[in-house]
Tab-separated table of N, CA and C in Angstrom:
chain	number	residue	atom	x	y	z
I	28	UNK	N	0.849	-1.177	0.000
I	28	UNK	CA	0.000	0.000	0.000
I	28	UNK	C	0.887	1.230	0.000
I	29	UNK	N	1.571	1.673	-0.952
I	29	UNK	CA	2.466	2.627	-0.888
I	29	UNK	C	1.629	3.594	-1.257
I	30	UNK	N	1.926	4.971	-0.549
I	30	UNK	CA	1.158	6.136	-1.021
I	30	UNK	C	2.093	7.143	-0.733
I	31	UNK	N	1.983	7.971	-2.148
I	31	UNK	CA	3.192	9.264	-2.069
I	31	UNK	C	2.251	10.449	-2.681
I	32	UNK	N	3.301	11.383	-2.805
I	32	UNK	CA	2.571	13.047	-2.616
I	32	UNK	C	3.759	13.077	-3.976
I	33	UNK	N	3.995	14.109	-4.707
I	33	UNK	CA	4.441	14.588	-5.208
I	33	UNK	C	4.391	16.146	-4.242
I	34	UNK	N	5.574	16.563	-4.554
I	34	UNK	CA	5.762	18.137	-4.590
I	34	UNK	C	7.187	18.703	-4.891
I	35	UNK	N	6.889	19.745	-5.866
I	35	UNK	CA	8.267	19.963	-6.789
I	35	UNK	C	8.515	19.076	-7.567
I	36	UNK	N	7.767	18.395	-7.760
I	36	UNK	CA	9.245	17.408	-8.527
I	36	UNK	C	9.274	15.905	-7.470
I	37	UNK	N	9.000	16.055	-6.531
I	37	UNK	CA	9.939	15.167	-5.171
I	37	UNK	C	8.515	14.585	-5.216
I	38	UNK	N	8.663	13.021	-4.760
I	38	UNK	CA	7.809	11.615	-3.979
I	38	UNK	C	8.164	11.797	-2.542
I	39	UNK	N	6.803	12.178	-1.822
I	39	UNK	CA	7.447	11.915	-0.158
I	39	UNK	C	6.393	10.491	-0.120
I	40	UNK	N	6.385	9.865	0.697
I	40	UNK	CA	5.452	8.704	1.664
I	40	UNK	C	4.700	9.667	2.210
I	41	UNK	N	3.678	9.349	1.997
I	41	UNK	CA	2.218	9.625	3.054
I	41	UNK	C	2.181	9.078	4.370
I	42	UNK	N	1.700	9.386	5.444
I	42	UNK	CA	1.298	9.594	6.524
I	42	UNK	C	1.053	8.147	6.698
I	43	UNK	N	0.374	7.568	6.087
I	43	UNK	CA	-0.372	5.908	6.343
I	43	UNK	C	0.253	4.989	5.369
I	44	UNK	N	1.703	5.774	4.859
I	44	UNK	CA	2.295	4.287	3.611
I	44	UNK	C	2.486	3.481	4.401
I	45	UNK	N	2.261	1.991	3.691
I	45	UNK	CA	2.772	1.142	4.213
I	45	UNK	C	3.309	0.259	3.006
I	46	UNK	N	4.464	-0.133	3.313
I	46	UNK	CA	6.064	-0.260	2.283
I	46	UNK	C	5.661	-2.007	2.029
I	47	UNK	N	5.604	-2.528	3.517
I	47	UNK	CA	4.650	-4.107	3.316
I	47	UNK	C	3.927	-3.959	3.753
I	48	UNK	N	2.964	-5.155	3.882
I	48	UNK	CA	1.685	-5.685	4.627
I	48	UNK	C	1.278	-6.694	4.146
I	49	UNK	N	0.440	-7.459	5.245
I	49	UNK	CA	-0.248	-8.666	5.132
I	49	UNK	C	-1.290	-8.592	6.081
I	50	UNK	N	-2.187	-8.873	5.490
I	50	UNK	CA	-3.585	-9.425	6.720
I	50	UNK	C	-4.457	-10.653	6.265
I	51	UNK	N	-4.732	-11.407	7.098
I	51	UNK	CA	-5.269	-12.399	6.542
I	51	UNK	C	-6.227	-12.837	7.816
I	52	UNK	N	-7.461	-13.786	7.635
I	52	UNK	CA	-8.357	-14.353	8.825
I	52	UNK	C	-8.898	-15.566	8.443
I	53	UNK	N	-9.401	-16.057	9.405
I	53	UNK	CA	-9.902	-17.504	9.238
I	53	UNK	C	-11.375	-17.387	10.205
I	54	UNK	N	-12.352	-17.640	9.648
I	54	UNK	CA	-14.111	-18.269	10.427
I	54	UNK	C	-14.115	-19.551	10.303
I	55	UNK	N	-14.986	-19.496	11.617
I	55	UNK	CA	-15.396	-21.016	11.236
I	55	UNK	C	-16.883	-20.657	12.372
I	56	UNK	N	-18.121	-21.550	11.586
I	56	UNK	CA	-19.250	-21.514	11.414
I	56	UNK	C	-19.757	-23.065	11.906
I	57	UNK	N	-20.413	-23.069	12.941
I	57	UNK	CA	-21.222	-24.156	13.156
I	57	UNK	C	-22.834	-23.509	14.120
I	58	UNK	N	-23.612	-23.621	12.923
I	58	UNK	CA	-25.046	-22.606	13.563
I	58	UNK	C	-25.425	-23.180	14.596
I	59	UNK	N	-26.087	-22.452	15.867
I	59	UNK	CA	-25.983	-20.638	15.595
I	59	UNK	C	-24.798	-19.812	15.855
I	60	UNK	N	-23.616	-21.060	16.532
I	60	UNK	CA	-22.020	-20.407	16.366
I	60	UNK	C	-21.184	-19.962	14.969
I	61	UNK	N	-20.448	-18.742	15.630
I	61	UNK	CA	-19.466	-18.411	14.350
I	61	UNK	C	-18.205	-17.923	15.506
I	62	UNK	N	-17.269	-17.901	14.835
I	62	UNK	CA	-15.651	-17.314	15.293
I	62	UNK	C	-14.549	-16.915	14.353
I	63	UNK	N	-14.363	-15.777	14.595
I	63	UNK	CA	-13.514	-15.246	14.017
I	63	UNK	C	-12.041	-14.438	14.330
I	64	UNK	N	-10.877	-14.703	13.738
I	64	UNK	CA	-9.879	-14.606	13.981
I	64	UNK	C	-8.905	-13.865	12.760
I	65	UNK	N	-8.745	-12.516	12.593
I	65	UNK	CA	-7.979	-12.005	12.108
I	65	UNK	C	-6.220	-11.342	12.504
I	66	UNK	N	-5.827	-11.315	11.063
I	66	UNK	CA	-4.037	-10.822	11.789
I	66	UNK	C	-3.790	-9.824	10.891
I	67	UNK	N	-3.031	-8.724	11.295
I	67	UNK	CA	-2.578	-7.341	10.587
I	67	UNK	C	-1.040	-7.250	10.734
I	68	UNK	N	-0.277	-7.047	9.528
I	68	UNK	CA	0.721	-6.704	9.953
I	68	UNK	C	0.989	-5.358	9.073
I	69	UNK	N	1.962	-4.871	9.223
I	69	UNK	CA	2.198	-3.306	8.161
I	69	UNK	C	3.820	-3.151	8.626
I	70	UNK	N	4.742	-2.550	7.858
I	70	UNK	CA	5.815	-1.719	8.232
I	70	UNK	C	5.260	-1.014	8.732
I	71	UNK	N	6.190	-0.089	9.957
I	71	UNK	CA	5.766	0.964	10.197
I	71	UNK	C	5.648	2.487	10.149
I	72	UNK	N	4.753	3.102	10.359
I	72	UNK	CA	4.269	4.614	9.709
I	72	UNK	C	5.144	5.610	9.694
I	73	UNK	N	5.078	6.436	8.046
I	73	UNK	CA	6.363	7.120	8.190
I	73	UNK	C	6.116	7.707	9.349
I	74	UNK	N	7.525	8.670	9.627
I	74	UNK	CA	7.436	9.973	10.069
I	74	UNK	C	8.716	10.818	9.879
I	75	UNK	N	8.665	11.835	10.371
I	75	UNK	CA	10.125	12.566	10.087
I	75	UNK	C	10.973	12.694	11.605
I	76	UNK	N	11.777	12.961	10.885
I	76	UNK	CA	12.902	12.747	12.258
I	76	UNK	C	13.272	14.673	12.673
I	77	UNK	N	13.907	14.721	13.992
I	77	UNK	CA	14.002	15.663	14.292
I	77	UNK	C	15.004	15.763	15.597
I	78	UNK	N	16.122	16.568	15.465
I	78	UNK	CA	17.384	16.338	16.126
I	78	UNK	C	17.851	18.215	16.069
I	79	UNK	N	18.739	18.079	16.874
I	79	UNK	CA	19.495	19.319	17.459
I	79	UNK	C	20.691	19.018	17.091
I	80	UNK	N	21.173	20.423	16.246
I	80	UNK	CA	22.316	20.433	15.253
I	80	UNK	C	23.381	20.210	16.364
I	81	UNK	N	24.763	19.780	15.384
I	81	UNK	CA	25.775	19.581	16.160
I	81	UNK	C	26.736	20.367	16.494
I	82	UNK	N	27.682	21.081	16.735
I	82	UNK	CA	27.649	20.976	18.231
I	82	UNK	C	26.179	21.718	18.630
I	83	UNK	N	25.897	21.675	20.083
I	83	UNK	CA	24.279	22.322	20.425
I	83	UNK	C	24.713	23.697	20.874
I	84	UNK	N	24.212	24.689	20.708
I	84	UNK	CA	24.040	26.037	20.793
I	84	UNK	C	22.796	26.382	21.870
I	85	UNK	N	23.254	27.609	22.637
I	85	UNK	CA	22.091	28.016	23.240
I	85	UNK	C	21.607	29.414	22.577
I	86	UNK	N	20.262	29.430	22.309
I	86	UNK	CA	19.721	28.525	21.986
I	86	UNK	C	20.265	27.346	20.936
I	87	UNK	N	19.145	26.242	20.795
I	87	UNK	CA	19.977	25.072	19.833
I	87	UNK	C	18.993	24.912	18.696
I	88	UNK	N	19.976	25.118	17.715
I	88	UNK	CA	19.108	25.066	16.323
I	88	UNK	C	18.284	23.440	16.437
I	89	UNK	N	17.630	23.360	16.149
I	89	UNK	CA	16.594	21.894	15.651
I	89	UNK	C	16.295	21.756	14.519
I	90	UNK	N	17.240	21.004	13.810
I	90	UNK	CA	16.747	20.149	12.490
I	90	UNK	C	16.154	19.207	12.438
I	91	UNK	N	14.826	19.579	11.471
I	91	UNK	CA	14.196	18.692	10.943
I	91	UNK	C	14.477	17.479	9.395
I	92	UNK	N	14.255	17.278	9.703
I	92	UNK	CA	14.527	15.836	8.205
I	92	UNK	C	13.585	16.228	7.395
I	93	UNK	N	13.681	15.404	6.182
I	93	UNK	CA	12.842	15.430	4.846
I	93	UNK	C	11.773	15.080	5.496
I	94	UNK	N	10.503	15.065	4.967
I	94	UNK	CA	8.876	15.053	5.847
I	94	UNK	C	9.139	13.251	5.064
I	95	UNK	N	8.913	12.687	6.102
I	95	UNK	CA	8.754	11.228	6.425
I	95	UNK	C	9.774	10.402	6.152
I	96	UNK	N	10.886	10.898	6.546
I	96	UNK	CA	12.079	9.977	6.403
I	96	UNK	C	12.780	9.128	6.941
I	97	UNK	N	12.030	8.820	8.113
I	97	UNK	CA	12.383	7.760	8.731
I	97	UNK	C	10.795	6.905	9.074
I	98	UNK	N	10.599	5.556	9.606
I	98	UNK	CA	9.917	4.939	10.133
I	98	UNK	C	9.733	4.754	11.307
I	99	UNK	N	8.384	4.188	12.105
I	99	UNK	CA	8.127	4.200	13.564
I	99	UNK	C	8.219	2.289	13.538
I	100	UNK	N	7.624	1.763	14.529
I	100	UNK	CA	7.947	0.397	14.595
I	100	UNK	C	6.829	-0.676	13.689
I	101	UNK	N	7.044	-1.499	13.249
I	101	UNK	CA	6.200	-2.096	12.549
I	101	UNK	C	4.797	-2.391	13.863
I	102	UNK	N	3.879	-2.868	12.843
I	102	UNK	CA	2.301	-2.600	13.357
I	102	UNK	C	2.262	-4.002	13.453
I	103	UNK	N	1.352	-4.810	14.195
I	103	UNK	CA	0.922	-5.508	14.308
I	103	UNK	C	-0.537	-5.969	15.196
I	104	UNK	N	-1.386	-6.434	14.784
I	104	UNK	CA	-2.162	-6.691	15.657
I	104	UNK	C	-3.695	-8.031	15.140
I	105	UNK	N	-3.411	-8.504	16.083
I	105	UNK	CA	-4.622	-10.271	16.531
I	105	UNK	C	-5.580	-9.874	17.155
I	106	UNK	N	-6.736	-9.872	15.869
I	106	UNK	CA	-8.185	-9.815	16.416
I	106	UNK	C	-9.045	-11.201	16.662
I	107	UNK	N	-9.993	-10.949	17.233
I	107	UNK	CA	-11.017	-12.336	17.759
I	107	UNK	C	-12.115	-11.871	17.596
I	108	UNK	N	-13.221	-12.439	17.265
I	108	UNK	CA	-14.713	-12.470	17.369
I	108	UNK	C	-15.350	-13.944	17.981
I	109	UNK	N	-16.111	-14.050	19.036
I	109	UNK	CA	-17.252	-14.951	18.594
I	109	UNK	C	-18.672	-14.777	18.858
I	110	UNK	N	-19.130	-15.079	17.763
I	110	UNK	CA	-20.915	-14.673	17.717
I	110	UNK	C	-22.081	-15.967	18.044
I	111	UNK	N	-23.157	-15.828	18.763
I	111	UNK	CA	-23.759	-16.164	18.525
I	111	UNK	C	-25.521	-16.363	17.898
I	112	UNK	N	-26.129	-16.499	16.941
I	112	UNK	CA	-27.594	-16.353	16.917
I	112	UNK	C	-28.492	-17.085	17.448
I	113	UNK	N	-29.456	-16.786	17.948
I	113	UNK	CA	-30.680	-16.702	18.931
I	113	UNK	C	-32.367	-16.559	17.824
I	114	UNK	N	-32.660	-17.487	17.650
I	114	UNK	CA	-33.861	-17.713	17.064
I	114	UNK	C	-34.982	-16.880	18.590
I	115	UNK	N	-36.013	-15.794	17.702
I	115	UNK	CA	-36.795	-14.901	18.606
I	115	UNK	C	-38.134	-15.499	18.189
I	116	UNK	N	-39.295	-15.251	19.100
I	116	UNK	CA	-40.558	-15.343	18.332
I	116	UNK	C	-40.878	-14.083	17.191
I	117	UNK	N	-39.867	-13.210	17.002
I	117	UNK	CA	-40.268	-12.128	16.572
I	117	UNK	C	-38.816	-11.608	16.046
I	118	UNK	N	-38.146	-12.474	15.108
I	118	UNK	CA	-36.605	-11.929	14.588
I	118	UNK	C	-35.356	-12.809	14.775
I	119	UNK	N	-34.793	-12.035	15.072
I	119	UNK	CA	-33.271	-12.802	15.421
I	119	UNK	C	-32.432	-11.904	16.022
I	120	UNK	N	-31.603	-12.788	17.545
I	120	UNK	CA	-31.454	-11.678	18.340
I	120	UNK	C	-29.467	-12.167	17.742
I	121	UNK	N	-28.324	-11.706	17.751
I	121	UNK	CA	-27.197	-11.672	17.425
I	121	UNK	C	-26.310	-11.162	18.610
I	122	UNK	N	-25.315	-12.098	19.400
I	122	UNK	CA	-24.572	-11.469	20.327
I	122	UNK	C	-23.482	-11.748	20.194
I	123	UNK	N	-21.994	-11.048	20.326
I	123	UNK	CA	-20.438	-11.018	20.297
I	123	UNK	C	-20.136	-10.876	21.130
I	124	UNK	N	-18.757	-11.238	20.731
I	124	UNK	CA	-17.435	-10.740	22.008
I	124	UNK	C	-16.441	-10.024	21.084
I	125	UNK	N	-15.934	-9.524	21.303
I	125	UNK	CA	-14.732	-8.997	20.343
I	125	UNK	C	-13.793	-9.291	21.414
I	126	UNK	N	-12.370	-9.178	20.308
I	126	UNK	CA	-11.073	-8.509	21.126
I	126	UNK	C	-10.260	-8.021	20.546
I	127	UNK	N	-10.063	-6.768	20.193
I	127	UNK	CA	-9.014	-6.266	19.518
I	127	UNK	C	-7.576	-6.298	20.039
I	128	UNK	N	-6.965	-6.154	18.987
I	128	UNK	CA	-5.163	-6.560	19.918
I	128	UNK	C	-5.339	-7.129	20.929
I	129	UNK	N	-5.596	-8.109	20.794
I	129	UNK	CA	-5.286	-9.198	21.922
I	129	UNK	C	-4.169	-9.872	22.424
I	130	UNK	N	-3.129	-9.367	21.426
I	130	UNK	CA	-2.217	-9.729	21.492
I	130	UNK	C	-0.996	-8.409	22.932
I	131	UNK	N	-2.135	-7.528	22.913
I	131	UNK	CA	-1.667	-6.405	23.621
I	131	UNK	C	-0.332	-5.583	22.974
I	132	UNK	N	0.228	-6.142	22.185
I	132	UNK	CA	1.150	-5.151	21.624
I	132	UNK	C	1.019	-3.354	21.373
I	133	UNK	N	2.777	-3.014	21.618
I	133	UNK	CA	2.196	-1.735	21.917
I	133	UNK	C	2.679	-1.272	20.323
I	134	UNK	N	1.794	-0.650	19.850
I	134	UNK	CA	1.805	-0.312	18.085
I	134	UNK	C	2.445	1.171	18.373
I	135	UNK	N	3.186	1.768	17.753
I	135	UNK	CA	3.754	3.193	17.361
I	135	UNK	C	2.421	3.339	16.727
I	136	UNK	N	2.198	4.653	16.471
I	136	UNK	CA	1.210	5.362	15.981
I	136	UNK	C	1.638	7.226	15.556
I	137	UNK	N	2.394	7.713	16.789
I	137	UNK	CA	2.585	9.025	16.856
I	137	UNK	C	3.574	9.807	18.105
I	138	UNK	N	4.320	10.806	17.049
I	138	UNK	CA	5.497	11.326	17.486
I	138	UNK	C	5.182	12.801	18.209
I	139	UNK	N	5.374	13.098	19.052
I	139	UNK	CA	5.425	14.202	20.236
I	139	UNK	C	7.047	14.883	20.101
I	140	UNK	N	7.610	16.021	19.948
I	140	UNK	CA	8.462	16.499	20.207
I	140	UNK	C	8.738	17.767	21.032
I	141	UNK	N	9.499	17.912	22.427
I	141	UNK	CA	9.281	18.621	22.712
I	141	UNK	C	11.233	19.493	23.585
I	142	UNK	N	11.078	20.579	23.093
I	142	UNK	CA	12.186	21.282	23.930
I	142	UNK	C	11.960	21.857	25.039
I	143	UNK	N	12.871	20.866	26.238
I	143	UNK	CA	12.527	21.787	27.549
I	143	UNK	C	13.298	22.514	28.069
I	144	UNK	N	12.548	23.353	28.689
I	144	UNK	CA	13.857	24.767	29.451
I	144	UNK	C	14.485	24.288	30.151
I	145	UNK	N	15.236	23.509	30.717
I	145	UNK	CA	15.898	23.362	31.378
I	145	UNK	C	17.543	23.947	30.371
I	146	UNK	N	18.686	24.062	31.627
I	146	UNK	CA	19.958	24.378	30.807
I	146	UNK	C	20.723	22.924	30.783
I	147	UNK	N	21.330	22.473	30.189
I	147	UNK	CA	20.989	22.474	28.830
I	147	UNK	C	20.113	21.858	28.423
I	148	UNK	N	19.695	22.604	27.540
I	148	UNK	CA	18.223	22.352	26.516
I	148	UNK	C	18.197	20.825	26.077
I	149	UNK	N	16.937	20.232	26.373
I	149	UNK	CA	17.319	18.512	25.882
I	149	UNK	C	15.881	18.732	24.733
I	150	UNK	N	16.514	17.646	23.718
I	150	UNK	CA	14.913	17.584	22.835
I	150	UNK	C	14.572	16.305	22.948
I	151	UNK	N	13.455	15.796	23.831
I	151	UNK	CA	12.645	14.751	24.122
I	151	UNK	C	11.773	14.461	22.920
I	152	UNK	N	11.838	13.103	22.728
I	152	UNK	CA	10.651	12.422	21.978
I	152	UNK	C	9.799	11.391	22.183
I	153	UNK	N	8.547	11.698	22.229
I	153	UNK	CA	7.320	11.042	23.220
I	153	UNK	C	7.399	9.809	22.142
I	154	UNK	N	6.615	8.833	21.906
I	154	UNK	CA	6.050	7.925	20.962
I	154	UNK	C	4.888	8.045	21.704
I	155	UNK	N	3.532	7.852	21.207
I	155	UNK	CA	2.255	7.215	21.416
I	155	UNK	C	1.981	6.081	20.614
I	156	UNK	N	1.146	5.343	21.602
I	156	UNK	CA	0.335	3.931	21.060
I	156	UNK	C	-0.511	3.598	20.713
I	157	UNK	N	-1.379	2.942	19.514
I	157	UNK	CA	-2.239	2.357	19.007
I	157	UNK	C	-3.131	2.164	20.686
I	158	UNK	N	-4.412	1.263	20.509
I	158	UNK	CA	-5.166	0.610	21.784
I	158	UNK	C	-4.276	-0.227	22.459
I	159	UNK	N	-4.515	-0.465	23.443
I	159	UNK	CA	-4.035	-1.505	23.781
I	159	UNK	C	-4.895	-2.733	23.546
I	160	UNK	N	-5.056	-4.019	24.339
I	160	UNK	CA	-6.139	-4.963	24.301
I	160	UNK	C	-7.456	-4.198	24.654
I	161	UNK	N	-8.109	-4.513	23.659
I	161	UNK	CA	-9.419	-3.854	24.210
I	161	UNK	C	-11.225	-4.667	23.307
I	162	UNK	N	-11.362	-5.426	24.642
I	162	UNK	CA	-12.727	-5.843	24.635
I	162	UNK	C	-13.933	-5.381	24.218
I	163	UNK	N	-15.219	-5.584	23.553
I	163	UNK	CA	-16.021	-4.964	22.843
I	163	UNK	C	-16.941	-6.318	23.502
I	164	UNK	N	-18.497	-5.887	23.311
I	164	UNK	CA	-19.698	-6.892	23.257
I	164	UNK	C	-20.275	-6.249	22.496
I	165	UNK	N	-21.552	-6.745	21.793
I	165	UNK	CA	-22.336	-6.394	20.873
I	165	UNK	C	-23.728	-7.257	20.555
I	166	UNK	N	-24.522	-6.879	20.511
I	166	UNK	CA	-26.364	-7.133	20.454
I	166	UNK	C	-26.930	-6.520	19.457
I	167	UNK	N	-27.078	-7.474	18.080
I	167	UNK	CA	-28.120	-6.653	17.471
I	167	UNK	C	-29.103	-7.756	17.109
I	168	UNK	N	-30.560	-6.896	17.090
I	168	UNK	CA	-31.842	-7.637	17.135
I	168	UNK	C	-32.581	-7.504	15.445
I	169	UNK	N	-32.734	-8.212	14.869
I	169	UNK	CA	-33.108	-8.487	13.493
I	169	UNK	C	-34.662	-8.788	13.467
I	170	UNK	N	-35.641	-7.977	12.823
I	170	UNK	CA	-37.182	-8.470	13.192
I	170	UNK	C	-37.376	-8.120	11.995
């Protein structure tokens, strides 16, 4: 799933390229049971890099990189479903479980940069994470 921008002249990576990937799932069905089990994988999402020139100066210059020139950590994540249906006098009632990332892995997603006052000036970089494991139920009624 590669996705680029042109500008000038220049190919950057988009925000959501992804260089590989694979996803694939498997059901299996025995009425009124079903289960489901999917897997995601992706390189991970550009971003650009950002560093304090060398030697550091007070103040300290901060260079930025080409817009998405480096990568965050590859993605991964193991989903689950299982459903069951419920014959109604009046429809069909449908209930789940989900589990997203179940695998709990912690996914890169997004970069925080920040310069703090302190002397000497340090440039910190946060990462944020995708969900973590996170459970879902679900009820829908069919009449």
């Amino acid at each position: 799933a590669s996705v680029e921008d042109r500008e000038a002249g220049v190919d950057t990576r988009r925000g959501w390229d992804q260089e590989h990937a694979f996803g694939g799932g498997l059901t299996w069905t025995a009425d009124p049971w079903m289960a489901t089990l999917a897997v995601t994988w992706h390189t991970g999402w550009p971003t650009t890099s950002v560093r304090f020139a060398e030697p550091v100066d007070t103040p300290p210059e901060v260079i930025v990189g080409a817009r998405n020139d480096t990568r965050l950590g590859d993605f991964f994540s193991m989903d689950a479903r299982v459903g069951r249906r419920f014959a109604l006098k009046h429809g069909e009632l449908e209930a789940w479980l989900e589990l997203t990332n179940m695998t709990n892995r912690r996914n890169p997603c997004c970069v925080d940069y920040e310069v703090t006052d302190d002397q000497p000036q340090v440039l910190s970089r946060d990462v944020d994470y995708w969900l973590p494991i996170l459970p879902s139920i679900g009820v829908l009624w069919r009449y």
